[in-house]
């Protein structure tokens, strides 16, 4: 039996897009129009939805339903989108395109772009906790999940990674340093996406440990391939300025390893992540397919 | 018996300052130096600590200890500080002074200032949840508290209020509109500070309702007095540019009511908030004194 990843991705992406649109409708009831419009512009821009889908797939891999994790899945995409908006700002990476469209500050101006990021980040924690009263046993795993989301997004995670990134620009850094930078900027939230889904799906400690090993590998492989794509893809496929990292004087995995060795390293890392899922059996097939997709994707 | 507010404020402020410094030390262990330094610069700048002290006082008013609420008290001050940093940015209010010192972006540059706000906001949710495992009964009230914090800080609260504020600049708005704007920008987080303390101190539903009425009044009175001080205080006392709201073309309570009627309105609102605390007896004396202090303060 082969797993139909395309069908799985389509159905889960649709689920996530619908859930995000619903949450925006709720937010719109008590939020200034400009802010709702700018939140919608960035959030419903047709991203890959990798984090929410990872979260749902991990939940299903331990016997949960998409319903168990959909709130947190939305929250993860909101955090990811906030980080893109702020990273793109003129005082940061100063990028004009994202997901194939002008960046938030190009459309709404800098003030509203900053506030849109702030709103998405803040609302993510509210959205994640929306179902806390559905079942009295949900409060504890949700509290753990929000704690991990905030750790991954915070000073030691995404924000710290962005500061290191700014400070390292124009300097050559070595491989362990680059891996640490990317674990903070991207890897940890991918890891938390997988762990959150597992936890909300009722994972046993040993299962959660397996999922964590998978999530850590996926985070690293994802970033290596991102660097490869920055060199090999074009604007239409990538949806953002290709070559922008190199032009900005950032060290990439391609600089340190070359394109082919970088691809090989991503495949090796990912193979060990897939191996960790072995005891989870067939239910983890979506996670395995997602791992292969992450390494073989072209955008 | 008269309540010694000065002694209470001193002891609780010290408690909060120590707790914030400890949490920064923990954060420093895995965070780039620049970011820790800028977080410390803004967070330990000697603010009034009104939100954390309200939280502690509400906790004590229903029989809890400061220990029960100290994490959340720190989190509330972190959210408040993040909002000041982002509000002061060149693309927003473009303020040069805050709490008597140059604003974050004046010292660290715009990129790091934005990221410092992002980090404080994100870390606030992590800090709030740090004690979730201390007692299995804590997860549920903490989840409720984080949910309310995020609601107050989010699109319908602080961020939305700031967007309305930007859009209303240069336009004359009426009193109900101005009250709504400030409830979002300031009032709701003050309300949540009181409710969070009450909830973590084990408040009964009726007590939480009383505390909410008090918190709502305090939020409104606080903002009216802020507008009065913007006109009557000087830089040395206020710690930020006086008159800056008027110069920026913002409608204030003083514009709509005049200085004396604004003061009277603040006192009336606060009196009804203090009246709501009646059934809580002597344990709520700190909250009553804080209310009087909020209305009579000179900075």
XYZ file of C-alpha atoms in Angstrom:
598
model
C 0.000 0.000 0.000
C 1.378 3.373 -0.918
C 0.351 6.460 0.977
C -1.242 9.173 -1.189
C 0.516 12.235 0.170
C -1.009 14.650 -2.330
C -4.531 13.683 -1.289
C -3.577 13.879 2.381
C -1.943 17.306 1.988
C -4.918 18.625 0.021
C -7.475 17.507 2.577
C -5.499 18.699 5.602
C -4.571 21.998 3.950
C -8.250 22.575 3.226
C -9.103 21.793 6.839
C -6.476 24.251 8.076
C -7.464 26.989 5.608
C -11.121 26.670 6.621
C -10.257 26.697 10.316
C -8.035 29.775 9.909
C -10.754 31.595 7.954
C -13.293 30.770 10.686
C -11.014 32.086 13.397
C -10.466 35.296 11.422
C -14.251 35.706 11.165
C -14.517 35.494 14.939
C -11.659 37.955 15.389
C -13.293 40.330 12.864
C -16.323 40.786 15.113
C -14.406 42.983 17.549
C -11.338 44.166 15.635
C -10.722 47.280 13.479
C -11.249 46.550 9.778
C -7.721 47.514 8.690
C -6.212 45.046 11.128
C -8.526 42.193 10.109
C -7.790 42.897 6.469
C -4.015 42.841 6.999
C -4.201 39.711 9.166
C -6.243 38.000 6.452
C -3.868 39.191 3.709
C -0.884 37.466 5.292
C -2.589 34.489 6.923
C -4.671 33.394 3.938
C -1.912 33.827 1.368
C -1.761 30.166 0.485
C 1.288 28.970 2.395
C 2.343 25.324 2.519
C 0.752 24.973 6.005
C 3.640 22.716 6.952
C 3.443 23.396 10.710
C -0.304 22.825 11.099
C -0.227 19.749 8.879
C 2.692 18.318 10.863
C 0.678 18.944 14.019
C -2.408 17.182 12.644
C -0.359 14.295 11.250
C 1.440 13.766 14.571
C -1.907 13.783 16.355
C -3.245 11.147 13.961
C -0.028 9.130 14.241
C -0.805 8.370 17.891
C -4.511 7.723 17.364
C -5.985 11.223 17.781
C -8.330 12.994 15.363
C -7.627 16.242 13.455
C -10.305 17.844 15.653
C -8.130 17.240 18.747
C -5.348 19.440 17.380
C -6.947 21.880 14.941
C -6.881 24.899 17.305
C -3.202 24.478 18.005
C -2.539 23.789 14.317
C -4.050 27.198 13.500
C -2.045 28.818 16.283
C 1.214 27.434 14.871
C 0.479 28.883 11.431
C -0.346 32.234 13.033
C 3.025 32.284 14.821
C 4.802 31.336 11.612
C 2.998 34.093 9.672
C 3.763 36.727 12.325
C 7.453 35.842 12.123
C 7.466 36.231 8.328
C 5.814 39.672 8.538
C 8.331 40.949 11.103
C 11.347 39.348 9.393
C 10.375 41.043 6.114
C 10.245 44.563 7.644
C 12.528 47.276 6.230
C 14.596 47.372 9.433
C 15.097 43.575 9.258
C 15.471 41.633 5.981
C 13.690 44.334 3.933
C 11.980 41.873 1.598
C 9.408 42.997 -0.965
C 7.856 39.633 -1.825
C 6.525 36.753 0.226
C 4.395 33.817 -0.877
C 4.357 35.420 -4.334
C 2.795 38.716 -3.210
C 4.028 42.076 -1.925
C 4.966 41.871 1.770
C 2.661 43.242 4.472
C 4.517 46.518 4.988
C 4.503 47.163 1.229
C 0.706 46.970 1.256
C -0.283 48.301 4.688
C 2.707 50.393 5.750
C 5.197 49.665 8.469
C 3.076 50.506 11.531
C 0.185 48.261 10.560
C 2.572 45.484 9.483
C 4.251 45.498 12.899
C 0.851 45.510 14.627
C -0.432 42.729 12.367
C 2.476 40.555 13.441
C 1.845 41.469 17.082
C -1.832 40.568 16.705
C -1.167 37.219 15.020
C 1.402 36.272 17.656
C -0.849 37.255 20.558
C -4.007 35.734 19.102
C -2.180 32.467 18.479
C -2.070 31.831 22.229
C -5.762 32.670 22.589
C -6.710 30.425 19.663
C -4.591 27.562 21.019
C -6.523 27.667 24.300
C -10.008 28.033 22.858
C -11.010 24.428 23.480
C -9.635 24.298 27.039
C -13.094 23.699 28.536
C -14.178 21.002 26.059
C -12.849 18.322 28.374
C -11.360 18.858 31.872
C -8.379 16.727 30.870
C -7.424 19.172 28.114
C -6.197 22.030 30.337
C -2.922 20.340 31.317
C -1.722 19.251 27.836
C -2.823 22.609 26.420
C -0.865 24.466 29.098
C 2.197 22.342 28.249
C 1.661 23.016 24.552
C 1.354 26.794 24.941
C 4.428 26.765 27.159
C 6.412 24.976 24.440
C 5.024 27.205 21.682
C 6.136 30.301 23.603
C 9.568 28.770 24.290
C 10.057 27.941 20.616
C 8.914 31.382 19.484
C 10.634 33.360 22.251
C 14.022 34.730 23.236
C 15.824 31.389 23.056
C 13.941 30.392 19.908
C 12.698 32.319 16.899
C 13.331 35.839 18.192
C 16.791 34.966 19.475
C 17.544 33.225 16.171
C 16.581 36.350 14.266
C 18.886 38.481 16.457
C 21.769 36.041 15.878
C 20.935 36.099 12.167
C 21.120 39.920 12.029
C 24.373 39.935 13.986
C 25.923 37.155 11.865
C 25.085 38.878 8.572
C 28.250 39.648 6.628
C 30.261 37.249 8.819
C 31.189 33.675 7.950
C 29.913 31.267 10.597
C 30.667 27.550 10.976
C 28.332 24.573 10.640
C 27.475 23.963 14.334
C 26.807 27.700 14.725
C 24.600 27.724 11.628
C 22.666 24.684 12.854
C 22.061 26.385 16.226
C 20.890 29.569 14.489
C 18.380 27.661 12.390
C 17.216 25.457 15.231
C 16.157 28.665 16.975
C 14.747 30.418 13.907
C 12.837 27.501 12.388
C 13.625 24.102 13.808
C 12.207 24.464 17.277
C 8.736 25.514 16.119
C 8.645 22.591 13.679
C 9.618 20.316 16.562
C 6.912 21.827 18.774
C 4.348 21.395 15.982
C 4.994 17.674 15.992
C 5.108 17.394 19.805
C 1.907 19.428 20.225
C 0.003 17.179 17.847
C 1.302 14.087 19.595
C 0.458 15.387 23.040
C -3.078 16.447 22.074
C -3.606 13.099 20.372
C -2.802 11.358 23.651
C 0.776 10.164 22.954
C 2.461 8.001 25.570
C 5.843 9.363 26.810
C 7.782 6.913 24.618
C 5.756 7.935 21.579
C 6.310 11.610 22.329
C 10.015 10.922 22.511
C 9.941 9.229 19.076
C 7.983 12.136 17.631
C 10.510 14.587 19.081
C 13.407 12.818 17.358
C 11.480 12.929 14.090
C 10.597 16.620 14.598
C 14.165 17.639 15.330
C 15.429 15.939 12.157
C 12.689 17.439 10.075
C 13.529 20.946 11.329
C 17.153 20.664 10.315
C 16.461 19.016 6.951
C 13.854 21.666 6.196
C 16.316 24.499 6.663
C 19.093 22.876 4.660
C 16.687 22.485 1.741
C 15.507 26.095 2.210
C 19.074 27.218 1.627
C 19.393 24.983 -1.428
C 16.163 26.405 -2.859
C 17.350 29.955 -2.223
C 20.076 29.245 -4.799
C 18.305 26.930 -7.238
C 14.702 28.169 -7.457
C 13.248 31.184 -9.236
C 10.825 33.850 -7.937
C 7.737 32.293 -9.516
C 8.338 28.907 -7.879
C 9.668 30.179 -4.553
C 7.231 33.047 -4.020
C 9.939 35.228 -2.517
C 13.132 36.809 -3.813
C 15.546 33.962 -4.648
C 19.186 34.496 -3.809
C 18.173 37.066 -1.218
C 19.936 35.288 1.641
C 23.236 35.189 -0.234
C 22.891 38.772 -1.375
C 22.190 39.803 2.203
C 25.566 38.368 3.214
C 24.141 35.440 5.185
C 26.012 32.200 5.576
C 23.975 29.282 4.200
C 24.330 25.503 4.271
C 25.143 25.733 0.558
C 28.108 28.036 1.303
C 29.463 25.547 3.806
C 28.669 22.263 2.045
C 27.878 22.990 -1.615
C 24.511 22.169 -3.214
C 24.911 18.427 -3.634
C 26.428 17.698 -0.231
C 23.740 19.869 1.369
C 21.036 17.800 -0.334
C 22.730 14.600 0.786
C 22.990 15.839 4.356
C 19.282 16.744 4.375
C 18.398 13.240 3.159
C 20.581 11.585 5.814
C 19.153 13.687 8.607
C 15.647 12.953 7.433
C 16.282 9.219 7.137
C 17.230 9.077 10.806
C 14.068 11.033 11.640
C 11.944 8.579 9.687
C 13.676 5.669 11.411
C 12.596 7.049 14.791
C 8.959 6.618 13.773
C 9.307 2.868 13.225
C 7.403 1.728 16.371
C 4.439 3.951 15.465
C 3.577 1.707 12.526
C 1.246 2.569 9.668
C -0.494 5.447 11.412
C 2.729 7.462 11.031
C 2.733 7.091 7.251
C 1.690 10.727 6.725
C 4.638 11.915 8.833
C 7.030 9.778 6.775
C 5.620 11.113 3.523
C 5.826 14.680 4.872
C 9.488 14.122 5.678
C 10.224 12.943 2.141
C 8.232 15.867 0.769
C 10.209 18.329 2.909
C 13.480 17.113 1.440
C 12.302 16.764 -2.174
C 10.119 19.914 -2.432
C 10.896 22.647 -4.966
C 9.548 25.634 -2.967
C -6.611 51.314 61.212
C -5.166 53.030 58.162
C -3.543 51.017 55.391
C 0.075 51.986 54.698
C 0.020 52.037 50.910
C 3.577 53.309 50.540
C 4.944 50.386 52.525
C 2.744 47.941 50.586
C 3.781 49.361 47.213
C 7.458 49.319 48.198
C 7.394 45.701 49.314
C 5.370 44.428 46.346
C 7.391 46.470 43.842
C 10.546 44.955 45.290
C 9.047 41.485 44.994
C 8.132 42.109 41.352
C 11.498 43.665 40.474
C 13.347 40.715 42.003
C 11.104 38.213 40.244
C 11.557 39.967 36.892
C 15.331 40.069 37.345
C 15.366 36.341 38.159
C 13.340 35.514 35.074
C 15.723 37.589 32.922
C 18.657 35.631 34.392
C 17.014 32.386 33.312
C 16.289 33.779 29.852
C 19.904 35.008 29.578
C 21.215 31.440 29.752
C 20.087 30.668 26.201
C 19.545 34.057 24.556
C 21.879 36.309 22.542
C 23.489 38.998 24.727
C 22.128 41.954 22.740
C 18.584 40.721 23.184
C 18.966 40.085 26.907
C 20.512 43.510 27.340
C 17.675 45.262 25.498
C 15.015 43.241 27.347
C 16.645 44.194 30.631
C 16.957 47.866 29.598
C 13.213 48.214 29.088
C 11.922 45.766 31.677
C 14.050 46.934 34.594
C 13.576 50.655 33.936
C 11.765 51.289 37.198
C 8.147 51.451 36.109
C 5.271 51.774 38.560
C 4.571 48.022 38.272
C 0.866 48.809 38.470
C -0.307 45.675 36.643
C 1.747 43.152 38.635
C 0.910 44.865 41.937
C -2.802 44.865 41.051
C -2.488 41.160 40.299
C -0.776 40.418 43.627
C -3.208 42.610 45.580
C -6.241 40.916 43.990
C -4.757 37.522 44.829
C -4.277 38.587 48.441
C -7.772 40.128 48.554
C -9.330 36.667 48.191
C -6.936 34.920 50.578
C -4.109 33.898 48.239
C -0.394 34.594 48.711
C 1.856 36.702 46.432
C 3.613 33.440 45.540
C 0.396 32.140 43.920
C 0.403 34.964 41.368
C 3.996 36.132 40.994
C 4.632 34.392 37.637
C 1.559 35.918 36.074
C 2.372 39.277 37.681
C 5.743 39.219 35.888
C 4.057 38.177 32.639
C 1.673 41.152 32.819
C 4.560 43.599 33.221
C 6.342 41.970 30.274
C 3.262 42.470 28.061
C 2.960 46.065 29.206
C 6.643 46.718 28.481
C 6.459 45.127 25.013
C 3.521 47.402 24.162
C 5.461 50.506 25.220
C 8.464 49.532 23.084
C 6.349 48.956 19.971
C 4.134 52.031 20.556
C 7.260 54.217 20.787
C 8.689 53.044 17.421
C 9.348 55.644 14.698
C 6.547 54.235 12.526
C 4.090 54.513 15.449
C 4.204 57.309 18.064
C 7.889 58.051 17.407
C 8.689 58.864 21.056
C 12.247 59.511 22.230
C 11.747 59.139 25.984
C 10.047 56.587 28.175
C 10.297 56.124 31.922
C 12.829 58.990 31.907
C 15.273 57.329 29.516
C 15.792 57.138 25.751
C 13.368 54.663 24.151
C 14.502 51.192 23.081
C 14.918 51.998 19.382
C 16.995 55.076 20.246
C 19.460 52.848 22.097
C 19.350 49.541 20.199
C 18.039 50.515 16.769
C 14.698 49.702 15.246
C 15.234 46.015 14.396
C 16.353 45.036 17.877
C 13.601 47.171 19.458
C 10.928 45.355 17.441
C 12.467 41.979 18.330
C 12.754 42.940 22.001
C 9.026 43.658 22.069
C 8.352 40.370 20.290
C 10.502 38.505 22.808
C 8.873 40.115 25.864
C 5.397 39.400 24.513
C 6.180 35.785 23.668
C 8.116 35.078 26.850
C 5.261 36.488 28.926
C 3.135 33.468 28.029
C 5.970 31.093 28.875
C 6.635 32.812 32.199
C 2.923 32.814 33.079
C 2.837 29.030 32.667
C 6.070 28.203 34.466
C 4.384 26.947 37.623
C 1.769 24.841 35.820
C 3.105 21.612 37.324
C 3.399 22.860 40.914
C -0.101 21.629 41.666
C -2.373 19.661 39.300
C -5.197 22.118 40.053
C -3.178 25.014 38.609
C -3.363 24.036 34.924
C -7.015 25.053 34.457
C -6.893 28.533 36.080
C -3.570 29.199 34.359
C -5.024 28.236 30.971
C -7.960 30.603 31.643
C -5.533 33.336 32.675
C -3.320 33.006 29.605
C -6.430 32.975 27.418
C -7.596 36.264 28.986
C -4.119 37.811 28.793
C -3.956 37.018 25.081
C -7.482 38.370 24.530
C -6.643 41.615 26.323
C -3.364 42.031 24.453
C -4.643 40.872 21.055
C -6.592 42.076 18.055
C -9.673 43.123 20.013
C -7.555 44.561 22.841
C -4.222 46.366 22.927
C -3.213 45.843 19.296
C -6.653 46.780 17.989
C -6.679 49.816 20.273
C -3.365 50.954 18.852
C -4.675 50.592 15.288
C -7.797 52.636 16.187
C -5.512 55.169 17.871
C -3.379 55.561 14.733
C -6.468 55.869 12.542
C -8.165 58.375 14.880
C -5.119 60.631 15.063
C -5.957 64.075 13.728
C -9.700 63.345 13.986
C -11.985 64.433 16.798
C -13.704 61.410 18.384
C -16.543 61.406 20.925
C -16.527 60.198 24.526
C -17.981 56.671 24.052
C -15.543 56.106 21.166
C -12.612 57.362 23.273
C -13.613 55.109 26.174
C -13.738 52.092 23.838
C -10.339 52.969 22.383
C -8.774 53.136 25.830
C -10.531 50.047 27.117
C -8.749 48.162 24.345
C -5.390 49.917 24.664
C -5.089 49.921 28.450
C -8.236 49.064 30.348
C -8.626 45.433 29.434
C -5.125 44.411 30.548
C -5.648 46.220 33.870
C -8.916 44.316 34.243
C -7.213 41.031 33.415
C -4.440 41.800 35.930
C -7.050 41.991 38.684
C -8.997 38.943 37.467
C -5.839 36.834 37.097
C -4.771 37.582 40.661
C -8.236 36.766 41.951
C -8.458 33.520 40.016
C -4.999 32.317 41.092
C -5.824 33.244 44.695
C -8.843 30.958 44.547
C -11.646 33.533 44.175
C -15.242 32.299 44.229
C -17.311 33.293 41.146
C -19.060 36.095 43.059
C -15.708 37.448 44.249
C -14.304 37.316 40.722
C -17.318 39.285 39.561
C -16.674 41.955 42.215
C -13.013 42.135 41.252
C -13.982 42.524 37.593
C -16.196 45.528 38.365
C -13.348 47.065 40.316
C -10.838 46.323 37.540
C -13.011 47.828 34.835
C -13.417 51.072 36.806
C -9.743 51.241 37.558
C -8.870 50.873 33.878
C -11.034 53.795 32.856
C -9.986 56.054 35.736
C -6.348 55.277 35.009
C -6.600 56.444 31.421
C -8.512 59.619 32.235
C -5.773 60.583 34.695
C -3.110 59.687 32.130
C -4.619 62.279 29.818
C -4.748 64.852 32.623
C -1.083 64.224 33.442
C -0.120 64.541 29.784
C -1.221 68.182 30.091
C -0.247 69.050 33.664
C 3.019 67.185 34.350
C 6.561 67.903 33.200
C 9.166 65.568 31.649
C 11.079 65.005 34.903
C 7.963 63.858 36.784
C 6.291 61.993 33.940
C 9.360 60.275 32.506
C 8.107 60.747 28.951
C 7.426 63.725 26.703
C 4.526 65.668 28.224
C 1.961 67.110 25.850
C 2.973 64.532 23.267
C -0.557 63.148 22.890
C -2.031 66.559 22.163
C 0.795 67.475 19.804
C 0.258 64.199 17.977
C -3.325 65.251 17.248
C -4.936 62.698 19.531
C -8.267 63.314 21.202
C -7.935 63.118 24.997
C -10.391 63.077 27.892
C -9.127 66.598 28.705
C -10.163 67.811 25.225
C -13.647 66.448 25.720
C -14.206 67.270 29.395
C -11.616 69.834 30.510
C -9.059 69.160 33.261
C -11.288 69.557 36.299
C -14.293 67.634 34.962
C -11.938 64.863 33.816
C -10.507 64.595 37.338
C -14.036 64.524 38.781
C -15.096 61.801 36.351
C -12.059 59.694 37.257
C -12.935 60.019 40.973
C -16.571 59.048 40.375
C -15.652 56.025 38.275
C -13.156 54.924 40.885
C -15.614 55.355 43.746
C -17.992 52.909 42.102
C -15.104 50.478 41.612
C -14.169 50.740 45.282
C -17.825 50.208 46.249
C -17.822 46.885 44.373
C -15.125 45.593 46.747
C -17.272 46.068 49.848
C -18.064 42.366 50.477
C -14.349 41.479 50.330
C -13.742 43.275 53.622
C -10.374 44.296 55.017
C -8.297 41.986 52.817
C -9.147 44.253 49.843
C -7.661 47.327 51.544
C -4.618 47.296 49.216
C -6.895 47.343 46.156
C -8.823 50.303 47.582
C -5.621 52.196 48.303
C -4.313 51.383 44.808
C -7.500 52.830 43.332
C -7.071 56.073 45.266
C -3.408 56.161 44.275
C -4.295 55.682 40.588
C -6.548 58.733 40.663
C -4.310 60.961 42.791
C -0.896 60.060 41.287
C 1.289 62.692 39.635
C 3.044 60.422 37.124
